[in-house]
Amino acid sequence: MTDDEGIFEYRDGEVVTFLVGDTVLGAARGSARLTLADIVARVGGDVSKLADPGLTNIARFLQTLHVGDDLADGITLTPQIHELVGNRPIDFRYGLMSLPGAPANPVDAFTADPVVAALLGDLNASGVWGAGSARSLRSPSAARNEVRRTVMGIRCYRDVRIPLKNGSHVFADVFRPDTDEPVPVIMNCGVYGRAFVHHSTATPEQIEQHEVMEDRYFSGNPDGYEYENHESINTVDWVPYGYALVRVDAPGAGKSPGTLGIWGIDEAEAYYDAIEWAAAQTWSNGNVGLWGMSYYAVNQHAVASLKPPHLKAMIAIGTDADLYEELMYTGGILNEEFFPMWFDKAIVPAICGEVDAKDFMAMGRANPFRDSDPDAIFGPRAEVLMSPDLSNVTVPLWSVAATSHPSHFHQLGSSETYLNTPTPDKKLDFWEDWFLKSYAPDTVRDHRDFFDHWLKGVDNGIMDRPPVRLEIRTGLGASYLLEEDEWPIARTEYVRSYLDAAPVDADLEIACDHVLRLSSTVPDADRSVTYSAGVDLAEPGLPAPGPDGRMPATAPCRGATFISAPMEHDSVLAGYPKLVAWVSSTSADMDLHVGVRVLDEAGREVDYCGPAQIPGTGTLFYPLTKGWLKVSHRRLDPDRSTEYRPKHTHRKADYAPLQDGEIVPIEVEIVPSTGVIRKGHRIRVDLEPYTGAGHGNRHGYDPSYHDGAQNTIHTGPSHPSYIQFPFLPATSLDAR
């Protein structure tokens, strides 16, 4: 008989038979550690063979018999259970498949076996699981998932209650090694739910649905899931390597009580308490790291600014910290189409029960300036969308930007958090594909090395490598790697190309009324181009196939397009472009969307997004990079602006509506990016009043200064409008 911890004695080399009552389950040679997968000879402990029907049925049987609800600490059987099982003739491998009308599948046959049904009836009647408690046979998927975790040495604790200093609590799932040795903790906290892949589970049906999803993921992944849990680390890549993982539902998310405040101070303080709770557990070594993508990256900076003592390092993939200009009001223009999904349970059902949330979209619309109401929104301790004081963030940071994200979401913020976080121990990656790259084996190894160094004290040389890694995109998903010692790169050459409102001297297929010149010198005469600020919102932002079923060569432009002469040599763009333009409008304001594209020798757009990011048609219509500005927000912030990176105040006091016909200079920050522009290719710059799906389908459209208005771009000696590109010297491009 095993003891309370599952321990038994055996002779060296002895094969041990395992039984419940007098019913044989299987046998295995004695070892310091055995699992159910070891006692089935056909499986032999191989995690890739867990779908074996005999093992599945044994696992279902034992897990159902377990006294208790939590399997994380093992299966407990009482003497009464052994007695009731007795020597019943249970066939775990084939069940009743040999009988007429029996299910052909051995797992289904086991479910239908009257011997098993009779045993469950006797057990339920006996009260072995508590008065009034009755069970049915555990599902195959849930049973296999538990066996897989056990084989891999992963303990799973669901719905762990974490107390908060304010008297409330949040719920978390804890995954930790099957060992008594204290280990570091990796944590994330947010709104997307703790269920497998995505969402939250509030009913038995939902729980089983996600058990099936998890089982299929580890049985060949026929559904094509990208990860175990949305934008969180995978347990199989971390827990067996000596880490605990804690996934936390923020207040108001999942099953956690409270009011959901998107990226707000309540969430940050709950995150702080969860970090300190995890550090104090007996299974923790007291060191906590944060890892997460997008939402789970952004709130890392917020909690780090509160300085939890046991937070030691963070990896933020696709992140932002200035939530005014990097998320809600990019360039001062409201983003209104992405965020509302958090309140729509039909899209993101990550809240159990009714939604109780602060209406941050209404708060955002009511506060169009950075300093409107900092206690409510955008301030360092705001109710929602807090923009933390990064000067308080001193823990080691690894920030990751994704150059091929179609909407360039989080790309600027990832670069800015790296530049503005004062820790001396930091790294920056520019990746072509953040989702897939984050879970690639080489990335996982690098990130484990980072946390091994900072959470385990391992001297592995990870911080001796160059701090900046850039995937330089060459098109169609291809790239090559540059490692640098600083960002932006010190040897960058900033090259100006001037807008010239004269027709381009090339026959190019571009759906735009104004196809003009982009010149290496200041134009010889003053010229201007005027286009309608009004847009038919029913018009698709991306082109549809023509009558012949073919896609057009390039994306359309709703304003003015400027085209360069063919490039004289291969060039590497790596860094921050910017636009300086002289503009006017017949309305009191003007939205300017800037898109940078590249055309090949045939005039077709070069695809820098690539099939790795978004398979299928249309990927080439996302720009190489882009930027935005609401012209009334043109006042520059002298303390933050640089030669390559214009920053705007976005303060109410600096709001400057246009006067009719007034020509004003503006500077537009363009999202930092990378790409090789080949010899013979042309650079295309689009200036538009609105772009819809082509720019991520997030920006709002204000008819008060769009409808019926005319916008004008001025060029020439009197109004030298130009775009500035960050090119590396020719020696930076290997023969590729």
XYZ file of C-alpha atoms in Angstrom:
736
model
C 0.000 0.000 0.000
C 1.281 3.484 -0.835
C 1.370 5.974 2.006
C -0.287 9.390 2.141
C 2.333 10.787 -0.253
C 2.133 7.908 -2.727
C 5.411 6.381 -1.555
C 6.048 2.615 -1.600
C 9.055 0.317 -1.231
C 10.450 -1.983 -3.908
C 13.520 -4.109 -4.520
C 16.065 -2.971 -7.073
C 14.922 -4.231 -10.491
C 11.561 -5.449 -9.187
C 8.433 -5.118 -11.371
C 5.555 -3.870 -9.225
C 1.868 -4.489 -9.945
C -0.643 -1.748 -9.085
C -4.226 -2.501 -8.067
C -7.317 -0.819 -6.716
C -9.026 -3.345 -4.516
C -8.245 -6.590 -6.314
C -8.590 -5.004 -9.780
C -5.274 -4.807 -11.643
C -4.401 -1.487 -13.320
C -0.933 -2.268 -14.652
C 2.683 -2.878 -13.735
C 6.041 -1.112 -13.988
C 9.603 -1.594 -12.832
C 10.153 0.134 -9.523
C 11.524 3.677 -9.795
C 11.907 6.784 -7.666
C 9.028 8.325 -9.585
C 6.224 6.572 -11.453
C 3.078 7.918 -13.104
C 0.027 6.285 -14.642
C 1.735 6.563 -18.030
C 4.467 4.202 -16.754
C 2.187 1.363 -15.663
C 0.641 0.930 -19.132
C 3.223 -0.958 -21.181
C 2.051 0.440 -24.519
C 2.691 3.983 -23.247
C 5.832 3.376 -21.219
C 5.853 6.907 -19.823
C 5.911 8.486 -23.305
C 3.979 11.761 -23.151
C 3.245 11.554 -26.884
C 1.184 8.352 -26.338
C -1.283 9.598 -23.737
C -4.237 9.066 -26.074
C -3.842 5.323 -25.552
C -7.383 4.096 -24.692
C -6.219 1.843 -21.852
C -4.339 4.664 -20.171
C -7.238 7.049 -20.803
C -9.697 4.707 -19.119
C -7.413 3.974 -16.169
C -6.889 7.710 -15.666
C -10.627 8.413 -15.844
C -11.283 5.603 -13.374
C -8.698 6.669 -10.781
C -9.362 10.400 -11.010
C -13.073 9.774 -10.523
C -12.392 7.659 -7.412
C -10.191 10.385 -5.848
C -11.412 11.613 -2.461
C -11.439 15.372 -2.850
C -11.876 17.902 -5.624
C -8.259 18.902 -6.288
C -6.001 16.457 -8.118
C -2.881 18.629 -7.981
C -1.480 16.860 -4.924
C -2.266 13.358 -6.170
C -5.073 10.795 -6.087
C -6.250 9.686 -2.636
C -8.169 6.429 -2.221
C -9.683 5.258 1.082
C -9.921 1.644 2.330
C -13.672 1.846 1.718
C -13.064 2.617 -1.971
C -10.697 -0.348 -2.287
C -13.314 -2.564 -0.675
C -16.120 -1.380 -2.964
C -14.001 -1.854 -6.090
C -13.053 -5.353 -5.002
C -12.291 -7.707 -7.880
C -14.841 -6.426 -10.371
C -14.047 -7.516 -13.950
C -13.186 -4.091 -15.411
C -11.628 -4.134 -18.882
C -9.730 -0.852 -19.218
C -8.445 -1.538 -22.706
C -11.441 -2.840 -24.643
C -14.472 -2.470 -22.384
C -17.582 -3.998 -23.981
C -16.454 -3.604 -27.585
C -16.928 -7.346 -28.184
C -20.636 -7.276 -27.304
C -23.329 -6.708 -29.960
C -24.301 -3.025 -30.228
C -21.410 -1.840 -28.044
C -19.532 1.345 -29.040
C -16.648 0.716 -31.412
C -14.381 3.144 -29.588
C -12.795 1.574 -26.466
C -13.111 4.835 -24.513
C -16.833 5.072 -25.303
C -17.184 1.369 -24.555
C -15.630 1.900 -21.127
C -18.120 4.682 -20.453
C -20.985 2.343 -21.332
C -19.647 -0.644 -19.405
C -22.373 -1.767 -16.914
C -19.685 -2.979 -14.502
C -18.262 0.543 -14.309
C -21.762 2.047 -14.055
C -22.643 -0.329 -11.214
C -19.444 0.565 -9.360
C -20.196 4.287 -9.650
C -23.702 3.632 -8.371
C -22.335 1.788 -5.340
C -19.761 4.483 -4.655
C -22.327 7.308 -4.904
C -24.680 5.425 -2.600
C -21.915 4.812 -0.056
C -21.202 8.503 0.535
C -17.448 8.040 0.133
C -17.222 11.473 -1.495
C -19.300 13.191 1.137
C -22.959 13.275 2.043
C -25.135 13.992 -0.991
C -22.157 14.029 -3.356
C -22.483 12.044 -6.573
C -20.112 11.706 -9.492
C -20.053 10.520 -13.061
C -17.006 9.219 -14.864
C -14.381 11.888 -15.551
C -14.120 12.936 -19.195
C -11.337 11.530 -21.396
C -9.884 14.959 -22.185
C -9.792 16.107 -18.567
C -8.208 12.815 -17.510
C -5.503 12.949 -20.184
C -4.714 16.574 -19.371
C -4.119 15.681 -15.735
C -1.912 12.714 -16.675
C 0.118 14.877 -19.065
C 0.773 17.454 -16.355
C 1.770 14.690 -13.939
C 4.177 13.106 -16.430
C 5.773 16.516 -16.986
C 5.983 17.258 -13.266
C 3.395 20.062 -13.300
C 0.946 20.609 -10.456
C -2.164 22.612 -11.364
C -4.221 24.494 -8.764
C -7.362 26.197 -10.094
C -9.257 29.157 -8.641
C -6.698 29.974 -5.963
C -7.928 32.921 -3.881
C -5.331 35.686 -3.449
C -6.177 38.205 -0.688
C -5.821 41.930 -1.378
C -4.902 44.648 1.073
C -8.251 46.365 0.450
C -10.084 43.364 1.929
C -11.176 41.888 -1.403
C -9.511 39.119 -3.390
C -8.717 37.940 -6.908
C -8.611 34.434 -8.347
C -5.634 32.797 -9.999
C -4.469 29.518 -11.478
C -1.159 28.297 -10.102
C 1.084 25.863 -11.954
C 4.199 24.728 -10.126
C 6.762 21.935 -10.222
C 6.112 18.640 -8.494
C 8.871 19.305 -5.986
C 9.359 20.738 -2.519
C 12.172 22.996 -3.692
C 11.184 26.703 -3.745
C 11.246 28.170 -7.257
C 10.862 31.618 -8.854
C 7.434 32.772 -9.996
C 6.399 34.085 -13.420
C 3.117 35.976 -13.339
C 0.593 37.772 -15.509
C -2.589 39.609 -14.553
C -5.388 40.965 -16.707
C -8.678 40.589 -18.500
C -8.437 37.749 -21.026
C -9.227 34.854 -18.704
C -7.409 31.797 -17.391
C -9.089 29.116 -19.496
C -7.163 27.202 -22.099
C -6.375 29.489 -25.062
C -8.821 32.232 -24.003
C -11.854 33.216 -21.922
C -13.152 32.128 -18.509
C -15.125 29.061 -17.502
C -18.235 29.462 -15.363
C -20.217 26.295 -16.152
C -19.403 22.569 -16.372
C -20.047 22.745 -20.113
C -17.506 25.536 -20.548
C -14.967 23.719 -18.408
C -15.300 20.574 -20.523
C -15.083 22.584 -23.754
C -11.701 23.954 -22.722
C -10.503 20.558 -21.478
C -11.160 19.250 -24.994
C -9.331 22.217 -26.524
C -6.314 21.587 -24.299
C -6.296 17.868 -25.064
C -6.409 18.530 -28.810
C -3.615 21.098 -28.555
C -1.302 18.502 -27.021
C -2.463 15.799 -29.456
C -1.219 17.372 -32.668
C -2.939 20.771 -32.394
C -5.417 20.237 -35.268
C -7.158 23.514 -34.398
C -3.999 25.596 -34.836
C -3.856 27.249 -31.429
C -0.840 29.472 -30.809
C -0.428 29.000 -27.063
C -1.903 27.402 -23.952
C -3.387 30.653 -22.679
C -3.843 33.951 -24.487
C -0.580 35.913 -24.465
C 0.724 34.069 -21.389
C 3.702 31.737 -21.090
C 3.207 28.028 -21.742
C 3.424 25.818 -18.679
C 5.290 23.052 -20.537
C 8.091 25.470 -21.467
C 8.611 26.797 -17.958
C 7.352 24.682 -15.060
C 9.541 21.629 -15.841
C 12.505 24.038 -15.890
C 12.022 25.155 -12.310
C 9.428 27.929 -12.422
C 5.960 28.446 -11.009
C 3.386 30.203 -13.183
C 0.583 32.297 -11.701
C -2.205 33.567 -13.974
C -4.358 36.175 -12.254
C -7.761 37.560 -13.181
C -7.750 41.301 -12.471
C -10.554 42.782 -10.342
C -13.806 42.471 -12.296
C -12.353 39.920 -14.754
C -13.089 36.207 -14.803
C -14.382 35.186 -11.371
C -12.604 37.974 -9.495
C -14.956 40.380 -7.707
C -14.784 44.118 -8.231
C -15.192 46.649 -11.007
C -13.089 46.186 -14.109
C -10.920 49.232 -14.708
C -8.910 48.683 -17.882
C -5.230 49.311 -17.105
C -6.224 51.256 -14.003
C -4.773 51.787 -10.544
C -7.076 49.183 -8.917
C -5.701 46.561 -11.277
C -2.115 47.681 -10.660
C -2.540 47.553 -6.878
C -4.159 44.099 -7.065
C -1.235 43.000 -9.238
C 1.162 44.362 -6.583
C -0.610 42.344 -3.878
C -0.541 39.199 -6.027
C 3.211 39.578 -6.589
C 3.857 39.910 -2.875
C 1.490 37.013 -2.078
C 3.317 34.739 -4.529
C 6.704 35.719 -3.134
C 5.604 34.701 0.375
C 4.441 31.170 -0.533
C 6.448 28.203 0.693
C 6.884 26.959 -2.883
C 8.367 30.313 -3.989
C 11.977 31.434 -3.636
C 10.725 35.013 -3.205
C 11.647 36.256 -6.687
C 8.877 37.189 -9.131
C 9.159 37.957 -12.831
C 6.477 39.188 -15.223
C 5.959 37.882 -18.774
C 3.125 38.835 -21.069
C 2.031 40.134 -24.429
C -0.137 43.149 -25.312
C -2.512 43.723 -22.375
C -0.316 41.565 -20.136
C 2.713 43.597 -21.210
C 1.219 47.059 -20.759
C 0.217 46.624 -17.124
C 3.682 45.381 -16.192
C 4.969 48.958 -16.293
C 2.035 50.122 -14.166
C 2.652 47.636 -11.366
C 6.427 48.043 -11.606
C 5.996 51.796 -11.025
C 4.467 50.930 -7.623
C 7.740 49.170 -6.703
C 6.644 45.780 -5.320
C 9.708 44.619 -3.350
C 9.785 41.099 -4.770
C 9.438 42.013 -8.451
C 12.854 41.283 -9.955
C 12.508 41.366 -13.770
C 9.968 41.723 -16.579
C 9.553 40.744 -20.230
C 6.982 42.942 -21.994
C 6.104 41.841 -25.538
C 4.169 44.372 -27.606
C 3.738 47.005 -24.946
C 2.907 50.643 -24.182
C 3.327 52.950 -21.216
C 2.032 56.343 -22.393
C -1.557 55.209 -22.824
C -2.682 58.574 -24.165
C -0.531 58.822 -27.273
C 0.429 55.167 -27.722
C -3.037 53.651 -27.317
C -6.125 55.821 -26.883
C -5.234 59.012 -28.776
C -2.412 58.149 -31.168
C -1.303 61.457 -32.616
C -4.246 62.992 -30.744
C -6.752 60.997 -32.868
C -9.188 58.800 -30.941
C -8.922 55.027 -31.357
C -12.433 53.737 -30.905
C -12.918 50.394 -32.635
C -10.569 47.947 -30.911
C -11.181 48.469 -27.203
C -14.982 48.071 -26.845
C -14.659 44.318 -27.391
C -13.669 43.947 -23.743
C -17.268 44.741 -22.804
C -18.815 42.458 -25.437
C -19.143 38.947 -24.006
C -20.024 37.632 -27.449
C -16.475 38.500 -28.538
C -14.356 38.205 -25.403
C -16.343 36.217 -22.815
C -13.644 36.477 -20.151
C -15.996 37.711 -17.421
C -18.127 35.268 -15.431
C -21.533 36.780 -14.747
C -22.605 40.303 -15.605
C -20.055 42.858 -16.736
C -19.205 45.431 -14.064
C -16.721 47.792 -15.669
C -15.781 51.433 -15.798
C -16.738 52.853 -19.177
C -13.251 53.842 -20.196
C -14.345 54.627 -23.764
C -16.797 57.251 -22.474
C -14.091 58.532 -20.133
C -11.679 58.685 -23.058
C -14.079 60.616 -25.271
C -14.762 63.022 -22.413
C -11.024 63.628 -21.926
C -9.458 64.339 -25.345
C -6.294 65.845 -23.871
C -3.509 64.236 -21.911
C -4.098 66.464 -18.881
C -7.919 66.661 -18.918
C -8.458 64.640 -15.710
C -5.310 62.719 -14.724
C -6.972 61.124 -11.696
C -9.581 59.541 -13.957
C -7.576 58.710 -17.065
C -3.995 58.911 -18.412
C -2.435 59.981 -15.091
C 0.187 57.941 -13.189
C -2.494 56.616 -10.784
C -5.568 56.963 -12.992
C -8.757 54.903 -12.666
C -8.324 53.643 -16.228
C -5.511 53.761 -18.789
C -2.948 54.886 -16.239
C 0.312 56.090 -17.759
C 2.855 55.151 -15.091
C 5.832 57.210 -14.072
C 8.573 55.180 -15.723
C 11.232 56.880 -13.630
C 10.050 54.557 -10.829
C 10.659 51.417 -12.902
C 14.139 50.159 -12.077
C 13.863 46.372 -12.483
C 15.517 44.683 -15.480
C 13.359 44.971 -18.603
C 13.176 43.116 -21.907
C 10.898 44.999 -24.324
C 9.772 43.499 -27.630
C 8.272 45.349 -30.618
C 6.556 43.635 -33.550
C 7.301 45.253 -36.896
C 4.820 43.135 -38.870
C 1.747 43.709 -36.740
C -0.756 44.906 -39.366
C -1.950 47.875 -37.328
C 1.533 48.632 -35.910
C -0.114 48.178 -32.520
C 2.273 48.478 -29.528
C 5.257 49.032 -31.838
C 5.919 52.625 -30.830
C 5.239 51.864 -27.165
C 7.697 48.970 -27.053
C 10.446 51.240 -28.343
C 9.480 54.096 -26.037
C 9.377 51.973 -22.874
C 12.877 50.759 -23.655
C 14.133 54.316 -24.138
C 12.316 55.809 -21.142
C 12.815 53.111 -18.500
C 15.879 54.152 -16.471
C 17.091 50.676 -15.519
C 20.618 49.994 -16.786
C 19.686 46.343 -17.318
C 17.424 46.278 -20.353
C 17.027 44.721 -23.764
C 15.027 45.533 -26.902
C 13.937 43.262 -29.743
C 12.261 44.275 -32.991
C 10.607 41.087 -34.227
C 8.819 40.447 -37.456
C 6.131 38.354 -35.760
C 5.552 38.697 -32.032
C 2.876 35.998 -31.620
C 4.720 33.114 -33.226
C 8.204 34.262 -32.273
C 7.291 34.541 -28.583
C 6.660 30.807 -28.368
C 9.490 29.661 -30.648
C 12.044 27.388 -28.921
C 14.969 29.807 -29.350
C 12.956 32.669 -27.830
C 11.821 30.546 -24.901
C 15.430 29.575 -24.201
C 16.543 33.225 -24.300
C 13.744 34.311 -21.982
C 14.463 31.470 -19.571
C 18.114 32.551 -19.554
C 16.992 36.109 -18.723
C 14.867 34.967 -15.796
C 17.460 32.358 -14.744
C 19.895 35.235 -14.406
C 17.641 37.644 -12.522
C 15.442 35.233 -10.526
C 17.851 32.350 -9.898
C 21.193 34.163 -9.900
C 22.625 32.074 -12.756
C 25.671 33.622 -14.428
C 24.823 32.533 -17.974
C 26.059 35.520 -19.993
C 22.615 36.614 -21.196
C 23.268 40.232 -20.210
C 26.658 40.233 -21.953
C 25.020 40.000 -25.368
C 24.240 43.176 -27.351
C 21.103 44.722 -25.818
C 19.347 45.477 -29.133
C 18.321 42.872 -31.711
C 16.625 43.909 -34.937
C 14.999 41.634 -37.462
C 15.529 43.557 -40.675
C 12.620 42.666 -42.945
C 13.433 41.847 -46.546
C 9.878 41.022 -47.680
C 7.421 38.089 -47.777
C 8.165 37.138 -44.189
C 11.942 36.953 -44.630
C 14.462 38.874 -42.527
C 17.985 38.865 -41.156
C 19.317 39.766 -37.717
C 21.268 42.833 -36.623
C 22.644 43.093 -33.084
C 23.394 46.588 -31.827
C 24.702 48.284 -28.693
C 22.228 51.171 -28.679
C 18.845 52.333 -29.940
C 18.388 54.258 -32.144
C 21.531 53.067 -33.882
C 24.299 55.629 -33.515
C 25.524 55.328 -37.119
C 22.072 56.108 -38.562
C 22.065 58.562 -41.463
C 18.899 60.672 -41.514
C 17.991 61.317 -45.149
C 15.304 63.749 -46.278
C 13.004 63.204 -49.233
C 10.967 66.271 -50.190
C 7.303 66.300 -51.103
C 6.645 67.941 -54.467
C 3.045 68.505 -55.562
C 3.896 67.860 -59.214
C 2.737 64.781 -61.131
C 5.120 61.856 -60.947
C 6.807 60.908 -64.207
C 5.996 57.187 -64.061
C 3.131 54.978 -65.173
C 1.995 53.420 -61.896
C -1.269 51.685 -61.031
C -2.322 53.569 -57.891
C -5.936 54.233 -56.925
C -5.459 57.868 -55.962
C -6.462 61.150 -57.591
C -3.089 62.718 -56.790
C 0.092 60.763 -57.580
C 2.972 63.159 -57.046
C 6.738 63.361 -56.695
C 9.009 62.506 -53.786
C 12.341 64.167 -54.509
C 15.835 64.076 -53.033
C 16.050 67.881 -53.263
C 13.818 70.813 -52.395
C 11.368 71.406 -55.278
C 12.199 74.295 -57.605
C 8.783 75.948 -57.199
C 5.976 76.315 -54.666
C 3.089 73.962 -55.374
C 0.224 72.460 -53.394
C -2.216 69.570 -53.567
C -5.773 69.688 -52.218
C -7.944 66.678 -51.467
C -11.275 66.058 -49.794
C -11.237 65.519 -46.042
C -14.601 63.805 -46.250
C -14.625 60.015 -46.583
C -17.362 57.561 -47.451
C -17.077 55.231 -44.463
C -18.848 52.485 -46.408
C -15.880 52.365 -48.741
C -13.590 49.493 -47.708
C -10.238 50.476 -46.273
C -8.531 47.697 -48.204
C -9.089 47.018 -51.909
C -11.293 44.226 -53.135
C -10.453 42.006 -56.104
C -11.299 43.468 -59.498
C -13.744 42.031 -62.051
C -11.082 39.560 -63.152
C -10.686 38.277 -59.588
C -7.195 39.710 -59.212
C -6.040 42.034 -56.462
C -4.786 45.454 -57.590
C -1.082 46.142 -57.527
C -1.212 48.559 -54.588
C -3.477 49.880 -51.874
C -5.696 52.904 -52.591
C -5.044 56.335 -51.117
C -7.788 58.743 -50.083
C -5.560 61.818 -50.131
C -2.243 62.449 -51.889
C 0.473 59.954 -52.779
C 4.120 60.901 -53.261
C 6.419 58.528 -55.192
C 10.216 58.538 -55.260
C 12.498 57.776 -58.180
C 13.874 54.218 -58.215
C 16.396 53.623 -55.427
C 19.982 53.753 -56.654
C 21.188 51.047 -54.244
C 19.891 48.675 -51.595
C 19.103 50.590 -48.394
C 18.358 49.498 -44.823
C 15.692 51.462 -42.950
C 16.014 50.981 -39.173
C 14.707 53.534 -36.702
C 12.322 56.467 -36.428
C 11.158 58.239 -39.593
C 9.325 61.535 -39.281
C 7.265 63.815 -41.512
C 7.602 67.603 -41.596
C 4.818 69.183 -43.644
C 3.127 72.499 -44.246
C -0.643 72.070 -44.258
C -3.910 73.986 -44.299
C -7.609 73.161 -44.300
C -10.960 74.789 -44.866
C -12.065 73.326 -41.515
C -10.904 74.034 -37.980
C -8.933 70.805 -37.750
C -7.274 68.145 -39.839
C -6.321 64.505 -39.337
C -3.194 63.463 -41.169
C -2.468 59.739 -41.557
C 0.965 58.956 -42.985
C 1.706 55.615 -44.624
C 5.114 54.566 -45.961
C 5.029 51.848 -48.613
C 7.490 50.402 -51.136
C 6.826 49.546 -54.792
C 8.894 47.045 -56.758
C 10.148 47.491 -60.346
C 6.746 46.429 -61.704
C 4.900 48.933 -59.522
C 3.486 46.296 -57.177
C 3.558 46.860 -53.457
C 6.271 45.005 -51.525
C 4.791 42.820 -48.778
C 6.651 43.478 -45.533
C 3.963 41.839 -43.443
C 4.464 38.414 -44.918
C 2.577 35.142 -44.801
C 3.976 34.257 -41.380
C 1.865 37.021 -39.849
C -1.431 36.870 -41.741
C -1.901 34.064 -44.261
C -4.032 34.772 -47.302
C -4.646 37.657 -49.638
C -4.329 41.323 -48.802
C -1.319 41.256 -46.480
C 0.699 43.466 -48.818
C -1.641 46.365 -48.208
C -0.318 47.128 -44.745
C 2.316 49.881 -44.852
C 5.974 49.404 -44.027
C 5.336 51.946 -41.287
C 2.990 54.823 -40.516
C 2.170 57.744 -38.273
C -0.679 60.024 -37.291
C -1.391 63.573 -36.141
C -4.430 65.649 -35.346
C -3.158 69.015 -36.532
C -4.700 71.001 -33.658
C -2.332 68.975 -31.398
C 0.790 70.098 -33.298
C 2.509 71.814 -30.352
C 5.844 70.062 -29.776
C 7.108 69.075 -26.351
C 10.675 70.466 -26.266
C 11.680 68.261 -23.332
C 10.864 65.021 -25.140
C 11.382 65.823 -28.817
C 14.556 64.947 -30.688
C 15.825 65.405 -34.229
C 14.336 62.059 -35.235
C 11.384 61.798 -32.829
C 8.866 64.662 -32.548
C 6.761 64.490 -29.402
C 3.646 66.562 -28.829
C 2.273 67.965 -25.585
C -1.392 67.039 -26.206
C -2.295 69.478 -23.428
C -5.554 71.383 -23.422
C -3.703 74.698 -23.135
C -1.790 73.933 -26.341
C -4.858 73.086 -28.432
C -4.590 75.144 -31.636
C -7.519 74.973 -34.103
C -6.803 76.031 -37.662
C -7.965 79.308 -39.087
C -9.495 79.170 -42.574
C -6.616 79.091 -45.044
C -3.907 79.258 -42.364
C -0.767 77.391 -43.424
C 1.023 75.780 -40.483
C 4.088 73.534 -40.157
C 3.634 70.199 -38.414
C 5.886 67.320 -37.431
C 4.525 63.797 -37.372
C 6.172 60.990 -35.438
C 6.256 57.830 -37.555
C 6.374 54.429 -35.887
C 9.955 53.077 -35.739
C 10.456 50.139 -38.046
C 12.878 48.110 -40.136
C 13.088 47.028 -43.774
C 15.370 46.619 -46.752
C 14.418 48.790 -49.733
C 15.976 47.243 -52.811
C 17.754 48.947 -55.672
C 15.180 49.837 -58.332
C 12.294 49.961 -55.842
C 10.398 53.177 -55.127
C 9.269 54.669 -51.833
C 5.618 55.650 -51.676
C 4.289 58.070 -49.043
C 0.516 58.393 -48.546
C -1.010 61.412 -46.775
C -4.674 60.789 -46.003
C -7.508 62.173 -43.869
C -8.634 58.692 -42.752
C -7.566 55.169 -43.594
C -9.883 52.684 -41.883
C -8.755 49.074 -42.075
C -5.497 49.896 -43.799
C -4.248 51.418 -40.575
C -5.679 48.911 -38.156
C -9.357 49.906 -38.245
C -9.115 51.730 -34.937
C -9.194 55.472 -35.535
C -12.346 57.470 -35.123
C -13.873 59.672 -37.793
C -15.119 63.087 -36.680
C -17.469 64.472 -39.357
C -17.377 67.968 -37.831
C -14.027 68.694 -39.459
C -14.031 66.047 -42.202
C -17.321 66.292 -44.044
C -17.307 69.022 -46.678
C -13.758 70.139 -45.830
C -10.717 70.379 -48.102
C -7.190 69.676 -46.880
C -4.056 71.005 -48.577
C -0.399 69.950 -48.493
C 2.027 72.740 -49.438
C 5.442 72.015 -50.991
C 8.366 73.951 -52.416
C 11.000 76.484 -51.312
C 8.544 78.511 -49.195
C 7.064 75.433 -47.544
C 9.728 72.696 -47.594
C 7.686 69.638 -46.663
C 9.721 66.445 -46.335
C 9.862 62.968 -44.878
C 13.018 61.949 -43.047
C 14.175 58.331 -43.224
C 16.607 56.564 -40.856
C 18.958 54.715 -43.181
C 21.979 52.718 -42.124
C 25.246 53.086 -44.046
C 25.556 50.805 -47.059
C 27.997 48.559 -45.167
C 25.149 47.579 -42.826
C 23.537 45.487 -45.552
C 25.184 42.171 -46.207
C 24.718 40.707 -49.666
C 21.256 39.330 -49.057
